[in-house]
mmCIF file of C-alpha atoms in Angstrom:
data_model
loop_
_atom_site.group_PDB
_atom_site.id
_atom_site.type_symbol
_atom_site.label_atom_id
_atom_site.label_comp_id
_atom_site.label_asym_id
_atom_site.label_seq_id
_atom_site.Cartn_x
_atom_site.Cartn_y
_atom_site.Cartn_z
ATOM 1 C CA MET V 1 6.583 10.971 -34.238
ATOM 2 C CA GLN V 2 2.839 10.977 -34.620
ATOM 3 C CA LYS V 3 2.137 11.824 -31.050
ATOM 4 C CA THR V 4 4.126 15.161 -31.422
ATOM 5 C CA MET V 5 2.041 16.071 -34.359
ATOM 6 C CA ASP V 6 -0.737 15.260 -32.979
ATOM 7 C CA ASN V 7 -0.170 17.724 -30.468
ATOM 8 C CA VAL V 8 1.389 20.654 -32.152
ATOM 9 C CA TRP V 9 -1.887 20.416 -34.055
ATOM 10 C CA CYS V 10 -3.656 21.556 -30.955
ATOM 11 C CA ALA V 11 -1.426 24.779 -31.440
ATOM 12 C CA VAL V 12 -1.259 25.314 -35.160
ATOM 13 C CA ARG V 13 -3.598 28.215 -36.678
ATOM 14 C CA GLU V 14 -4.920 27.233 -39.873
ATOM 15 C CA GLY V 15 -2.402 27.462 -42.978
ATOM 16 C CA GLY V 16 0.273 27.974 -40.440
ATOM 17 C CA VAL V 17 3.501 25.921 -40.436
ATOM 18 C CA VAL V 18 5.171 23.162 -38.424
ATOM 19 C CA ILE V 19 8.957 22.717 -38.347
ATOM 20 C CA LEU V 20 9.281 19.020 -36.620
ATOM 21 C CA LEU V 21 12.684 17.615 -35.841
ATOM 22 C CA ALA V 22 13.131 14.221 -36.257
ATOM 23 C CA GLU V 23 16.255 12.264 -36.726
ATOM 24 C CA CYS V 24 13.734 9.023 -38.165
ATOM 25 C CA GLU V 25 16.981 7.101 -38.442
ATOM 26 C CA GLU V 26 15.310 4.208 -39.085
ATOM 27 C CA GLY V 27 13.217 5.738 -41.875
ATOM 28 C CA SER V 28 9.327 5.866 -41.174
ATOM 29 C CA GLY V 29 8.853 3.273 -39.410
ATOM 30 C CA SER V 30 6.348 1.255 -41.508
ATOM 31 C CA LYS V 31 6.310 0.318 -45.172
ATOM 32 C CA VAL V 32 2.575 0.353 -45.175
ATOM 33 C CA LEU V 33 2.353 4.128 -43.833
ATOM 34 C CA GLU V 34 4.840 4.848 -47.165
ATOM 35 C CA GLU V 35 3.284 2.524 -49.614
ATOM 36 C CA THR V 36 0.199 4.022 -48.606
ATOM 37 C CA CYS V 37 1.159 7.470 -48.832
ATOM 38 C CA ARG V 38 3.117 7.136 -52.258
ATOM 39 C CA LYS V 39 -0.296 5.464 -53.579
ATOM 40 C CA TYR V 40 -3.155 7.567 -52.408
ATOM 41 C CA GLY V 41 -1.242 11.043 -52.249
ATOM 42 C CA SER V 42 -4.002 12.614 -49.848
ATOM 43 C CA PRO V 43 -5.524 13.034 -46.865
ATOM 44 C CA ASP V 44 -9.173 12.438 -48.230
ATOM 45 C CA ALA V 45 -7.749 9.974 -50.770
ATOM 46 C CA ILE V 46 -6.343 7.688 -48.047
ATOM 47 C CA LYS V 47 -9.246 8.057 -45.585
ATOM 48 C CA GLU V 48 -11.367 7.458 -48.542
ATOM 49 C CA GLN V 49 -9.879 4.033 -49.209
ATOM 50 C CA LEU V 50 -9.616 3.202 -45.565
ATOM 51 C CA GLU V 51 -13.057 3.640 -45.457
ATOM 52 C CA GLN V 52 -13.715 1.106 -48.332
ATOM 53 C CA ASN V 53 -11.199 -1.378 -47.041
ATOM 54 C CA PHE V 54 -9.449 -0.988 -43.803
ATOM 55 C CA ALA V 55 -5.742 -2.446 -43.295
ATOM 56 C CA ILE V 56 -3.794 -1.909 -40.439
ATOM 57 C CA GLY V 57 -0.789 0.184 -40.954
ATOM 58 C CA ALA V 58 -2.698 2.174 -43.652
ATOM 59 C CA ASN V 59 -4.885 3.823 -40.511
ATOM 60 C CA LYS V 60 -1.299 5.547 -39.366
ATOM 61 C CA ALA V 61 -0.781 7.062 -42.477
ATOM 62 C CA PHE V 62 -4.350 8.694 -42.082
ATOM 63 C CA ALA V 63 -3.271 10.092 -38.675
ATOM 64 C CA VAL V 64 -0.109 11.487 -39.731
ATOM 65 C CA THR V 65 -1.679 13.022 -43.157
ATOM 66 C CA ARG V 66 -5.102 14.285 -41.799
ATOM 67 C CA LEU V 67 -3.416 16.622 -39.780
ATOM 68 C CA MET V 68 -1.624 18.297 -42.287
ATOM 69 C CA LYS V 69 -4.693 19.824 -44.232
ATOM 70 C CA LYS V 70 -4.925 21.994 -41.542
ATOM 71 C CA ALA V 71 -1.515 23.222 -41.591
ATOM 72 C CA LYS V 72 2.303 22.225 -43.897
ATOM 73 C CA TYR V 73 4.631 20.322 -41.642
ATOM 74 C CA ILE V 74 8.627 20.890 -42.753
ATOM 75 C CA LEU V 75 10.449 17.863 -41.775
ATOM 76 C CA VAL V 76 14.534 18.654 -40.177
ATOM 77 C CA THR V 77 15.663 15.121 -40.559
ATOM 78 C CA ALA V 78 17.828 12.864 -41.991
ATOM 79 C CA LEU V 79 15.399 10.557 -43.802
ATOM 80 C CA ASP V 80 15.129 10.214 -47.442
ATOM 81 C CA LYS V 81 13.868 13.790 -48.278
ATOM 82 C CA GLN V 82 11.455 12.341 -51.662
ATOM 83 C CA LEU V 83 10.202 9.369 -49.088
ATOM 84 C CA ALA V 84 9.101 12.672 -46.559
ATOM 85 C CA LYS V 85 7.619 14.030 -49.526
ATOM 86 C CA ASP V 86 6.028 10.955 -50.327
ATOM 87 C CA MET V 87 4.459 10.907 -47.322
ATOM 88 C CA LEU V 88 2.835 14.495 -47.591
ATOM 89 C CA PHE V 89 5.195 16.377 -45.807
ATOM 90 C CA GLU V 90 5.702 20.162 -47.571
ATOM 91 C CA ALA V 91 9.420 19.970 -47.434
ATOM 92 C CA ALA V 92 12.502 18.174 -45.781
ATOM 93 C CA VAL V 93 15.335 19.692 -44.949
ATOM 94 C CA ASP V 94 18.661 19.024 -43.281
ATOM 95 C CA THR V 95 18.650 22.043 -40.939
ATOM 96 C CA VAL V 96 16.831 24.163 -38.831
ATOM 97 C CA GLU V 97 17.071 27.375 -40.495
ATOM 98 C CA GLU V 98 16.672 25.495 -43.901
ATOM 99 C CA ALA V 99 13.155 24.970 -42.354
ATOM 100 C CA LEU V 100 12.288 29.327 -41.187
ATOM 101 C CA ALA V 101 13.350 30.249 -44.305
ATOM 102 C CA LYS V 102 10.842 27.545 -46.051
ATOM 103 C CA ALA V 103 8.232 28.602 -43.238
ATOM 104 C CA GLU V 104 8.619 32.309 -44.414
ATOM 105 C CA GLU V 105 7.840 31.619 -48.127
ATOM 106 C CA ILE V 106 4.735 30.180 -46.718
ATOM 107 C CA VAL V 107 3.583 32.277 -43.614
ATOM 108 C CA GLY V 108 6.043 35.427 -44.721
ATOM 109 C CA LYS V 109 7.893 37.251 -41.946
ATOM 110 C CA ASP V 110 5.804 38.467 -39.195
ATOM 111 C CA TYR V 111 4.580 34.597 -37.567
ATOM 112 C CA LYS V 112 4.215 33.950 -33.974
ATOM 113 C CA VAL V 113 6.371 30.728 -32.402
ATOM 114 C CA ILE V 114 5.519 28.623 -30.334
ATOM 115 C CA LEU V 115 8.459 26.027 -29.205
ATOM 116 C CA MET V 116 7.549 22.414 -27.467
ATOM 117 C CA PRO V 117 10.783 20.933 -27.069
ATOM 118 C CA THR V 118 9.113 17.424 -25.572
ATOM 119 C CA GLY V 119 6.496 17.775 -28.072
ATOM 120 C CA SER V 120 5.393 14.154 -27.970
ATOM 121 C CA LEU V 121 4.327 14.933 -24.123
ATOM 122 C CA THR V 122 3.188 18.502 -24.470
ATOM 123 C CA VAL V 123 -0.406 18.953 -24.640
ATOM 124 C CA PRO V 124 -0.593 22.469 -25.431
ATOM 125 C CA LEU V 125 -3.551 24.702 -23.631
ATOM 126 C CA LEU V 126 -4.453 27.907 -25.679
ATOM 127 C CA LYS V 127 -6.445 30.807 -23.480
ATOM 128 C CA LYS V 128 -8.098 33.164 -25.252
#
């Protein structure tokens, strides 16, 4: 999931919304990631803690949440919804339709869409 988030970050506008489809059938993949996000609650606080006391696993929390400073991330997932919120996702929903409705609440109805079906393998190059 992090690779996809890194790649889509290159394409999303400041203040935009990313809808990430990730089943997460095995959870987040890291208890340390979950605990770090819960304990510190923001990308800046996580970064500050890592600078003072680096911990393997906690760096993953920063790698994921730092991206959320640019855009809101909505997760379409089977992951526990509270866990997703704890991990600083804007929302976690069950369907793409719910995610689109939530995105419209944030950015309005006039928006552009970029689809990245293989997000972990796609690095967008934007032309001006």
